[in-house]
Amino acid sequence: MMVDRGARRRERTRASLLEGARRVIAAKGFDAATITEITEAADVGFGSFYNHFESKDELLRVLVTEAVDAHGRAIDGLMADESDPARLVAAGVMHTVAMAEHDPFWAWFMVRTGFGEHSELGAPLLVRLFRDVGRGVASGRFPVDDVATSVASVSGATWAVIRARLAGAASPDAGRLLAEGALRLLGLRAADARRAVASVVALRLTEAI
Amino acid sequence: MMVDRGARRRERTRASLLEGARRVIAAKGFDAATITEITEAADVGFGSFYNHFESKDELLRVLVTEAVDAHGRAIDGLMADESDPARLVAAGVMHTVAMAEHDPFWAWFMVRTGFGEHSELGAPLLVRLFRDVGRGVASGRFPVDDVATSVASVSGATWAVIRARLAGAASPDAGRLLAEGALRLLGLRAADARRAVASVVALRLTEAI
């Protein structure tokens, strides 16, 4: 039973460090957070940090990866009965903009990665976008020629609109405008894009944040 | 006359360093290029590098800023008689994708900056995109609600499509597909977007690279 108790204690310490890091980062931002502050917030010794994480960057990667994956699963759950790829893409785009505006992890993630340099972080979302765009192209809902170009366009547009929002340089309605623009880019007519986005807005997905 | 001769020599050394850096970087890439290789390619002493640039990064910034500004002026020149914002946006997007595919400076610039972290580098292109999108919104050619959201969407899409191309993950026709998608995002109907892009492709802009 010693092994189990040790493993449980180890898991509790790791969870405390992650939760402490969330609190410190929410208060001060990612860059300003120090390992000392994180271990103090977690109420564990400084040295035990390195029993669990190689570096502050590794802890951030864990936090972000968990947050991104939970976000993807949350959208999948909310849209479980949805079969229209247009509504799925709109929900993903709008919900991601809303997360970045409300959650410092998301803001950090979106500003730094662009789903790019650290692409493993964004992978759970890119996989879903590929799935939804691919389904829409196959069914003819998205009359476009190349799935990869379309996915890159929508993900890059999302990333840049979030950056613009965080810089105060785009409309508070940017998430909805982006979703409509993305659906037009994917080949929907303007009226159809507007209708699909409006029906997703009516779901009040972002109130779940 | 001593002052003039000194100033001319100084300017020649600076130009040699920039030209040497271009050659080394074209051969080895930005990250692998060393200051020693650059000063050897420029045929100047190692120490004189620091009379002109604070760091390798500063030299890269100078090279990229010059290249981005020259690119913007080249498109302006090629499109000088053009008044249709749709054709101007299509030319900018397609020409930028083509540059990134053919020129290691552009590849470095686009992969690293996303017109973002180092936004002063991308400013000459963003200013032009704001100008062209703004003009199209004002004239009704682009029936969209928010210029800033539209500009962010098009610039982010361009950046991400270039990244996908450099990673071998999008169609060789990605530049044209992106331009059509961007014009649809900006509110053009699919047939109008296709027509505007085809007329720009017919200009064979990218053969000027």
Tab-separated table of C-alpha atoms in Angstrom:
chain	number	residue	atom	x	y	z
A	1	MET	CA	0.000	0.000	0.000
A	2	MET	CA	3.071	2.241	0.373
A	3	VAL	CA	3.397	2.435	-3.396
A	4	ASP	CA	-0.222	3.487	-3.877
A	5	ARG	CA	0.003	6.133	-1.170
A	6	GLY	CA	3.223	7.513	-2.700
A	7	ALA	CA	1.666	7.571	-6.152
A	8	ARG	CA	-1.431	9.337	-4.840
A	9	ARG	CA	0.666	11.922	-3.025
A	10	ARG	CA	2.712	12.457	-6.166
A	11	GLU	CA	-0.452	12.960	-8.216
A	12	ARG	CA	-1.835	15.412	-5.617
A	13	THR	CA	1.382	17.467	-5.729
A	14	ARG	CA	1.265	17.580	-9.514
A	15	ALA	CA	-2.376	18.683	-9.463
A	16	SER	CA	-1.564	21.356	-6.862
A	17	LEU	CA	1.252	22.683	-9.049
A	18	LEU	CA	-1.032	22.865	-12.088
A	19	GLU	CA	-3.779	24.563	-10.091
A	20	GLY	CA	-1.280	26.969	-8.479
A	21	ALA	CA	0.104	27.805	-11.909
A	22	ARG	CA	-3.422	28.492	-13.198
A	23	ARG	CA	-4.032	30.953	-10.362
A	24	VAL	CA	-0.671	32.727	-10.656
A	25	ILE	CA	-0.956	32.959	-14.433
A	26	ALA	CA	-4.526	34.224	-14.266
A	27	ALA	CA	-3.311	36.988	-11.928
A	28	LYS	CA	0.003	37.922	-13.569
A	29	GLY	CA	0.150	36.463	-17.053
A	30	PHE	CA	2.307	33.658	-18.374
A	31	ASP	CA	5.570	35.495	-18.778
A	32	ALA	CA	5.586	37.135	-15.357
A	33	ALA	CA	4.713	33.944	-13.447
A	34	THR	CA	7.761	32.544	-11.646
A	35	ILE	CA	8.360	29.009	-10.423
A	36	THR	CA	8.661	30.356	-6.867
A	37	GLU	CA	5.219	31.929	-7.068
A	38	ILE	CA	3.764	28.768	-8.558
A	39	THR	CA	5.200	26.513	-5.830
A	40	GLU	CA	4.041	28.980	-3.135
A	41	ALA	CA	0.532	29.106	-4.595
A	42	ALA	CA	0.584	25.290	-4.706
A	43	ASP	CA	1.910	25.154	-1.109
A	44	VAL	CA	4.738	22.783	-2.036
A	45	GLY	CA	8.505	23.145	-1.780
A	46	PHE	CA	10.345	24.890	-4.635
A	47	GLY	CA	12.424	21.808	-5.381
A	48	SER	CA	9.435	19.527	-5.856
A	49	PHE	CA	8.541	21.509	-8.979
A	50	TYR	CA	11.373	19.753	-10.792
A	51	ASN	CA	10.165	16.331	-9.691
A	52	HIS	CA	7.151	16.954	-11.927
A	53	PHE	CA	8.185	19.342	-14.693
A	54	GLU	CA	11.434	19.989	-16.523
A	55	SER	CA	10.779	23.705	-16.828
A	56	LYS	CA	8.122	26.403	-16.596
A	57	ASP	CA	7.648	25.985	-20.353
A	58	GLU	CA	6.847	22.301	-19.906
A	59	LEU	CA	4.223	23.115	-17.247
A	60	LEU	CA	2.695	25.685	-19.621
A	61	ARG	CA	2.578	23.100	-22.385
A	62	VAL	CA	0.724	20.699	-20.099
A	63	LEU	CA	-1.781	23.371	-19.037
A	64	VAL	CA	-2.400	24.542	-22.587
A	65	THR	CA	-2.638	21.059	-24.046
A	66	GLU	CA	-5.218	20.105	-21.414
A	67	ALA	CA	-7.169	23.340	-21.978
A	68	VAL	CA	-7.179	22.961	-25.777
A	69	ASP	CA	-8.219	19.345	-25.626
A	70	ALA	CA	-10.985	20.081	-23.085
A	71	HIS	CA	-12.186	22.917	-25.338
A	72	GLY	CA	-12.396	20.619	-28.352
A	73	ARG	CA	-14.269	17.987	-26.368
A	74	ALA	CA	-16.651	20.630	-24.983
A	75	ILE	CA	-17.574	21.791	-28.492
A	76	ASP	CA	-17.967	18.196	-29.639
A	77	GLY	CA	-20.300	17.627	-26.681
A	78	LEU	CA	-22.352	20.757	-27.276
A	79	MET	CA	-22.649	19.971	-30.994
A	80	ALA	CA	-23.076	16.206	-30.618
A	81	ASP	CA	-26.376	16.130	-32.503
A	82	GLU	CA	-25.203	18.479	-35.242
A	83	SER	CA	-24.546	17.121	-38.708
A	84	ASP	CA	-24.171	20.376	-40.683
A	85	PRO	CA	-20.421	21.046	-41.195
A	86	ALA	CA	-21.163	24.773	-41.575
A	87	ARG	CA	-22.644	24.958	-38.093
A	88	LEU	CA	-19.782	22.872	-36.692
A	89	VAL	CA	-17.146	25.171	-38.203
A	90	ALA	CA	-19.040	28.262	-37.009
A	91	ALA	CA	-19.276	26.872	-33.477
A	92	GLY	CA	-15.573	26.007	-33.373
A	93	VAL	CA	-14.470	29.405	-34.647
A	94	MET	CA	-16.783	31.479	-32.439
A	95	HIS	CA	-16.178	29.447	-29.322
A	96	THR	CA	-12.406	29.688	-29.801
A	97	VAL	CA	-12.527	33.481	-30.205
A	98	ALA	CA	-14.679	33.719	-27.077
A	99	MET	CA	-12.269	31.529	-25.095
A	100	ALA	CA	-9.288	33.663	-26.116
A	101	GLU	CA	-11.118	36.817	-25.056
A	102	HIS	CA	-12.048	35.432	-21.652
A	103	ASP	CA	-9.268	33.091	-20.599
A	104	PRO	CA	-5.576	34.028	-20.231
A	105	PHE	CA	-4.456	30.505	-21.191
A	106	TRP	CA	-6.258	30.801	-24.457
A	107	ALA	CA	-4.958	34.290	-25.068
A	108	TRP	CA	-1.404	33.081	-24.467
A	109	PHE	CA	-1.921	30.036	-26.634
A	110	MET	CA	-3.419	31.896	-29.562
A	111	VAL	CA	-1.004	34.821	-29.540
A	112	ARG	CA	2.076	32.618	-29.311
A	113	THR	CA	1.352	29.580	-31.387
A	114	GLY	CA	-0.851	30.450	-34.313
A	115	PHE	CA	-1.333	26.674	-34.398
A	116	GLY	CA	2.151	26.822	-35.861
A	117	GLU	CA	5.518	26.866	-34.095
A	118	HIS	CA	4.084	24.635	-31.391
A	119	SER	CA	1.665	22.816	-33.604
A	120	GLU	CA	1.246	19.890	-31.217
A	121	LEU	CA	-0.604	22.307	-28.925
A	122	GLY	CA	-3.175	23.228	-31.534
A	123	ALA	CA	-3.455	19.721	-32.959
A	124	PRO	CA	-6.749	18.813	-31.209
A	125	LEU	CA	-8.430	21.829	-32.821
A	126	LEU	CA	-6.808	21.450	-36.231
A	127	VAL	CA	-7.835	17.785	-36.334
A	128	ARG	CA	-11.454	18.826	-35.675
A	129	LEU	CA	-11.313	21.560	-38.313
A	130	PHE	CA	-9.917	19.098	-40.860
A	131	ARG	CA	-12.704	16.683	-39.932
A	132	ASP	CA	-15.482	19.282	-40.311
A	133	VAL	CA	-14.136	20.960	-43.448
A	134	GLY	CA	-13.373	17.572	-45.001
A	135	ARG	CA	-16.922	16.417	-44.306
A	136	GLY	CA	-18.343	19.612	-45.833
A	137	VAL	CA	-16.211	19.284	-48.951
A	138	ALA	CA	-17.172	15.630	-49.373
A	139	SER	CA	-20.881	16.380	-49.015
A	140	GLY	CA	-20.773	19.418	-51.317
A	141	ARG	CA	-21.743	21.822	-48.518
A	142	PHE	CA	-18.342	23.501	-48.976
A	143	PRO	CA	-17.742	23.773	-52.748
A	144	VAL	CA	-13.963	24.361	-52.544
A	145	ASP	CA	-11.045	22.653	-54.281
A	146	ASP	CA	-8.476	21.941	-51.577
A	147	VAL	CA	-9.219	20.944	-47.980
A	148	ALA	CA	-5.711	21.802	-46.724
A	149	THR	CA	-5.802	25.342	-48.156
A	150	SER	CA	-9.283	25.907	-46.729
A	151	VAL	CA	-8.330	24.621	-43.282
A	152	ALA	CA	-5.181	26.764	-43.222
A	153	SER	CA	-7.208	29.813	-44.294
A	154	VAL	CA	-9.840	29.363	-41.590
A	155	SER	CA	-7.354	28.576	-38.817
A	156	GLY	CA	-5.051	31.462	-39.786
A	157	ALA	CA	-7.977	33.875	-39.996
A	158	THR	CA	-9.154	32.758	-36.549
A	159	TRP	CA	-5.724	33.230	-35.078
A	160	ALA	CA	-5.278	36.704	-36.574
A	161	VAL	CA	-8.767	37.886	-35.584
A	162	ILE	CA	-8.059	36.819	-32.000
A	163	ARG	CA	-4.780	38.746	-32.059
A	164	ALA	CA	-6.626	41.791	-33.391
A	165	ARG	CA	-9.275	41.468	-30.674
A	166	LEU	CA	-6.657	41.138	-27.935
A	167	ALA	CA	-4.954	44.250	-29.345
A	168	GLY	CA	-8.281	46.090	-29.251
A	169	ALA	CA	-8.227	46.446	-33.035
A	170	ALA	CA	-11.389	44.654	-34.145
A	171	SER	CA	-15.122	44.827	-33.492
A	172	PRO	CA	-16.514	43.187	-30.305
A	173	ASP	CA	-18.615	41.280	-32.820
A	174	ALA	CA	-15.467	39.915	-34.495
A	175	GLY	CA	-16.195	36.276	-33.604
A	176	ARG	CA	-19.520	36.277	-35.423
A	177	LEU	CA	-18.141	38.280	-38.366
A	178	LEU	CA	-15.196	35.868	-38.605
A	179	ALA	CA	-17.510	32.851	-38.586
A	180	GLU	CA	-19.622	34.309	-41.401
A	181	GLY	CA	-16.483	35.210	-43.354
A	182	ALA	CA	-15.041	31.720	-42.855
A	183	LEU	CA	-18.227	30.107	-44.162
A	184	ARG	CA	-18.216	32.380	-47.212
A	185	LEU	CA	-14.554	31.486	-47.750
A	186	LEU	CA	-15.668	27.837	-47.607
A	187	GLY	CA	-18.111	28.554	-50.411
A	188	LEU	CA	-21.424	29.345	-48.694
A	189	ARG	CA	-23.466	32.193	-50.087
A	190	ALA	CA	-23.654	35.223	-47.790
A	191	ALA	CA	-27.259	34.613	-46.764
A	192	ASP	CA	-26.583	30.943	-45.997
A	193	ALA	CA	-23.492	31.841	-43.972
A	194	ARG	CA	-25.468	34.388	-41.972
A	195	ARG	CA	-28.253	31.898	-41.314
A	196	ALA	CA	-25.876	29.137	-40.177
A	197	VAL	CA	-24.008	31.480	-37.830
A	198	ALA	CA	-27.204	32.958	-36.400
A	199	SER	CA	-28.492	29.485	-35.563
A	200	VAL	CA	-25.265	28.696	-33.704
A	201	VAL	CA	-25.321	32.057	-31.874
A	202	ALA	CA	-28.830	31.134	-30.732
A	203	LEU	CA	-27.315	28.086	-28.985
A	204	ARG	CA	-25.500	30.527	-26.655
A	205	LEU	CA	-22.477	28.254	-26.705
A	206	THR	CA	-20.202	30.894	-25.282
A	207	GLU	CA	-22.266	31.315	-22.134
A	208	ALA	CA	-20.929	27.907	-21.153
A	209	ILE	CA	-17.429	29.360	-20.703
B	1	MET	CA	36.542	65.518	-48.730
B	2	MET	CA	37.835	63.120	-46.101
B	3	VAL	CA	34.399	63.017	-44.483
B	4	ASP	CA	32.688	62.159	-47.749
B	5	ARG	CA	35.189	59.450	-48.568
B	6	GLY	CA	34.775	57.958	-45.058
B	7	ALA	CA	31.001	58.058	-45.351
B	8	ARG	CA	31.134	56.420	-48.800
B	9	ARG	CA	33.425	53.683	-47.525
B	10	ARG	CA	31.151	53.141	-44.558
B	11	GLU	CA	28.134	52.852	-46.839
B	12	ARG	CA	29.984	50.403	-49.110
B	13	THR	CA	30.876	48.207	-46.136
B	14	ARG	CA	27.270	48.196	-44.946
B	15	ALA	CA	26.030	47.289	-48.435
B	16	SER	CA	28.651	44.500	-48.662
B	17	LEU	CA	27.492	43.094	-45.314
B	18	LEU	CA	23.849	43.101	-46.441
B	19	GLU	CA	24.723	41.485	-49.770
B	20	GLY	CA	26.964	38.937	-48.046
B	21	ALA	CA	24.168	38.128	-45.608
B	22	ARG	CA	21.732	37.636	-48.502
B	23	ARG	CA	24.099	35.143	-50.151
B	24	VAL	CA	24.872	33.209	-46.957
B	25	ILE	CA	21.220	33.089	-45.955
B	26	ALA	CA	20.093	32.009	-49.409
B	27	ALA	CA	22.583	29.120	-49.158
B	28	LYS	CA	22.131	28.077	-45.527
B	29	GLY	CA	18.960	29.625	-44.142
B	30	PHE	CA	18.597	32.374	-41.572
B	31	ASP	CA	19.225	30.389	-38.435
B	32	ALA	CA	22.361	28.640	-39.632
B	33	ALA	CA	24.012	31.799	-40.991
B	34	THR	CA	26.816	32.988	-38.695
B	35	ILE	CA	28.304	36.456	-38.420
B	36	THR	CA	31.698	34.999	-39.390
B	37	GLU	CA	30.285	33.590	-42.622
B	38	ILE	CA	28.525	36.881	-43.357
B	39	THR	CA	31.676	38.987	-42.862
B	40	GLU	CA	33.693	36.490	-44.943
B	41	ALA	CA	31.118	36.590	-47.746
B	42	ALA	CA	31.198	40.400	-47.520
B	43	ASP	CA	35.046	40.351	-47.524
B	44	VAL	CA	35.238	42.614	-44.459
B	45	GLY	CA	36.742	42.072	-41.002
B	46	PHE	CA	34.609	40.322	-38.391
B	47	GLY	CA	34.749	43.332	-36.061
B	48	SER	CA	33.374	45.762	-38.620
B	49	PHE	CA	30.046	43.905	-38.461
B	50	TYR	CA	29.390	45.567	-35.116
B	51	ASN	CA	30.158	49.026	-36.501
B	52	HIS	CA	27.010	48.609	-38.601
B	53	PHE	CA	24.659	46.248	-36.782
B	54	GLU	CA	24.025	45.498	-33.142
B	55	SER	CA	23.345	41.826	-33.779
B	56	LYS	CA	22.533	39.269	-36.448
B	57	ASP	CA	18.867	39.835	-35.597
B	58	GLU	CA	19.169	43.529	-36.382
B	59	LEU	CA	20.733	42.766	-39.773
B	60	LEU	CA	17.897	40.331	-40.492
B	61	ARG	CA	15.352	42.996	-39.579
B	62	VAL	CA	16.984	45.426	-42.012
B	63	LEU	CA	17.031	42.845	-44.816
B	64	VAL	CA	13.421	41.805	-44.230
B	65	THR	CA	12.110	45.351	-43.856
B	66	GLU	CA	13.765	46.315	-47.141
B	67	ALA	CA	12.422	43.208	-48.892
B	68	VAL	CA	8.851	43.690	-47.590
B	69	ASP	CA	8.807	47.343	-48.512
B	70	ALA	CA	10.212	46.655	-51.995
B	71	HIS	CA	7.569	43.938	-52.447
B	72	GLY	CA	4.766	46.349	-51.536
B	73	ARG	CA	6.106	48.995	-53.916
B	74	ALA	CA	6.480	46.419	-56.704
B	75	ILE	CA	2.826	45.391	-56.398
B	76	ASP	CA	1.767	49.034	-56.271
B	77	GLY	CA	3.772	49.616	-59.452
B	78	LEU	CA	2.391	46.590	-61.283
B	79	MET	CA	-1.180	47.493	-60.267
B	80	ALA	CA	-0.795	51.268	-60.685
B	81	ASP	CA	-3.691	51.556	-63.145
B	82	GLU	CA	-5.964	49.241	-61.171
B	83	SER	CA	-8.937	50.688	-59.331
B	84	ASP	CA	-10.798	47.463	-58.408
B	85	PRO	CA	-10.048	46.646	-54.742
B	86	ALA	CA	-10.818	42.980	-55.441
B	87	ARG	CA	-8.053	42.735	-58.010
B	88	LEU	CA	-5.667	44.675	-55.734
B	89	VAL	CA	-6.306	42.291	-52.809
B	90	ALA	CA	-5.959	39.259	-55.084
B	91	ALA	CA	-2.657	40.562	-56.472
B	92	GLY	CA	-1.276	41.250	-52.989
B	93	VAL	CA	-2.241	37.857	-51.620
B	94	MET	CA	-1.056	35.813	-54.589
B	95	HIS	CA	2.187	37.723	-55.022
B	96	THR	CA	2.996	37.329	-51.331
B	97	VAL	CA	2.404	33.562	-51.421
B	98	ALA	CA	4.598	33.320	-54.510
B	99	MET	CA	7.384	35.332	-52.856
B	100	ALA	CA	7.332	33.115	-49.771
B	101	GLU	CA	7.571	30.012	-51.937
B	102	HIS	CA	10.513	31.306	-53.940
B	103	ASP	CA	12.558	33.504	-51.607
B	104	PRO	CA	14.120	32.402	-48.303
B	105	PHE	CA	13.757	35.906	-46.813
B	106	TRP	CA	10.043	35.794	-47.381
B	107	ALA	CA	9.781	32.281	-46.072
B	108	TRP	CA	11.603	33.305	-42.903
B	109	PHE	CA	9.515	36.445	-42.556
B	110	MET	CA	6.185	34.734	-43.023
B	111	VAL	CA	6.901	31.716	-40.845
B	112	ARG	CA	8.232	33.779	-37.974
B	113	THR	CA	6.157	36.909	-37.867
B	114	GLY	CA	2.613	36.213	-38.950
B	115	PHE	CA	2.512	40.006	-39.283
B	116	GLY	CA	2.360	39.754	-35.521
B	117	GLU	CA	5.141	39.481	-32.955
B	118	HIS	CA	7.316	41.710	-35.144
B	119	SER	CA	4.511	43.701	-36.615
B	120	GLU	CA	6.720	46.584	-37.727
B	121	LEU	CA	8.144	44.178	-40.319
B	122	GLY	CA	4.791	43.448	-41.884
B	123	ALA	CA	3.495	47.001	-41.567
B	124	PRO	CA	4.063	47.981	-45.224
B	125	LEU	CA	1.844	45.099	-46.346
B	126	LEU	CA	-0.804	45.510	-43.646
B	127	VAL	CA	-1.082	49.216	-44.468
B	128	ARG	CA	-1.738	48.318	-48.102
B	129	LEU	CA	-4.280	45.657	-47.170
B	130	PHE	CA	-6.114	48.136	-44.926
B	131	ARG	CA	-6.071	50.643	-47.789
B	132	ASP	CA	-7.473	48.183	-50.355
B	133	VAL	CA	-10.050	46.545	-48.064
B	134	GLY	CA	-11.109	49.938	-46.721
B	135	ARG	CA	-11.589	51.209	-50.256
B	136	GLY	CA	-13.647	48.164	-51.180
B	137	VAL	CA	-15.850	48.470	-48.106
B	138	ALA	CA	-16.413	52.187	-48.753
B	139	SER	CA	-17.367	51.576	-52.389
B	140	GLY	CA	-19.625	48.614	-51.599
B	141	ARG	CA	-17.423	46.169	-53.546
B	142	PHE	CA	-16.788	44.347	-50.224
B	143	PRO	CA	-20.125	44.147	-48.396
B	144	VAL	CA	-18.698	43.419	-44.935
B	145	ASP	CA	-19.280	45.046	-41.557
B	146	ASP	CA	-15.838	45.571	-40.026
B	147	VAL	CA	-12.659	46.479	-41.901
B	148	ALA	CA	-10.329	45.428	-39.054
B	149	THR	CA	-11.867	41.948	-38.765
B	150	SER	CA	-11.719	41.498	-42.541
B	151	VAL	CA	-8.097	42.639	-42.768
B	152	ALA	CA	-7.077	40.352	-39.899
B	153	SER	CA	-8.900	37.429	-41.537
B	154	VAL	CA	-7.215	37.908	-44.916
B	155	SER	CA	-3.743	38.511	-43.470
B	156	GLY	CA	-4.015	35.552	-41.076
B	157	ALA	CA	-5.288	33.284	-43.834
B	158	THR	CA	-2.400	34.338	-46.077
B	159	TRP	CA	0.136	33.672	-43.353
B	160	ALA	CA	-1.285	30.241	-42.546
B	161	VAL	CA	-1.577	29.165	-46.185
B	162	ILE	CA	2.075	30.111	-46.708
B	163	ARG	CA	3.037	28.048	-43.658
B	164	ALA	CA	1.045	25.127	-45.029
B	165	ARG	CA	2.721	25.472	-48.423
B	166	LEU	CA	6.199	25.604	-46.888
B	167	ALA	CA	5.313	22.473	-44.907
B	168	GLY	CA	4.190	20.768	-48.121
B	169	ALA	CA	0.631	20.538	-46.799
B	170	ALA	CA	-1.403	22.500	-49.340
B	171	SER	CA	-2.053	22.445	-53.079
B	172	PRO	CA	0.540	24.046	-55.413
B	173	ASP	CA	-2.446	26.127	-56.500
B	174	ALA	CA	-2.901	27.406	-52.931
B	175	GLY	CA	-2.148	31.047	-53.804
B	176	ARG	CA	-4.992	31.222	-56.317
B	177	LEU	CA	-7.377	29.262	-54.080
B	178	LEU	CA	-6.515	31.544	-51.159
B	179	ALA	CA	-7.137	34.668	-53.254
B	180	GLU	CA	-10.548	33.375	-54.326
B	181	GLY	CA	-11.383	32.416	-50.740
B	182	ALA	CA	-10.275	35.821	-49.440
B	183	LEU	CA	-12.496	37.612	-51.956
B	184	ARG	CA	-15.461	35.425	-50.983
B	185	LEU	CA	-14.703	36.172	-47.329
B	186	LEU	CA	-14.779	39.854	-48.310
B	187	GLY	CA	-18.257	39.346	-49.685
B	188	LEU	CA	-17.803	38.638	-53.393
B	189	ARG	CA	-19.917	35.916	-54.932
B	190	ALA	CA	-17.955	32.822	-55.966
B	191	ALA	CA	-18.199	33.560	-59.710
B	192	ASP	CA	-17.081	37.170	-59.217
B	193	ALA	CA	-14.174	36.086	-57.009
B	194	ARG	CA	-13.079	33.555	-59.630
B	195	ARG	CA	-13.283	36.142	-62.394
B	196	ALA	CA	-11.298	38.777	-60.455
B	197	VAL	CA	-8.556	36.281	-59.567
B	198	ALA	CA	-8.354	34.905	-63.113
B	199	SER	CA	-7.845	38.410	-64.483
B	200	VAL	CA	-4.976	38.986	-62.062
B	201	VAL	CA	-3.426	35.585	-62.832
B	202	ALA	CA	-3.507	36.627	-66.493
B	203	LEU	CA	-1.210	39.545	-65.586
B	204	ARG	CA	1.461	36.941	-64.724
B	205	LEU	CA	2.576	39.075	-61.789
B	206	THR	CA	4.562	36.310	-60.219
B	207	GLU	CA	6.795	35.862	-63.253
B	208	ALA	CA	8.343	39.176	-62.231
B	209	ILE	CA	9.903	37.563	-59.135
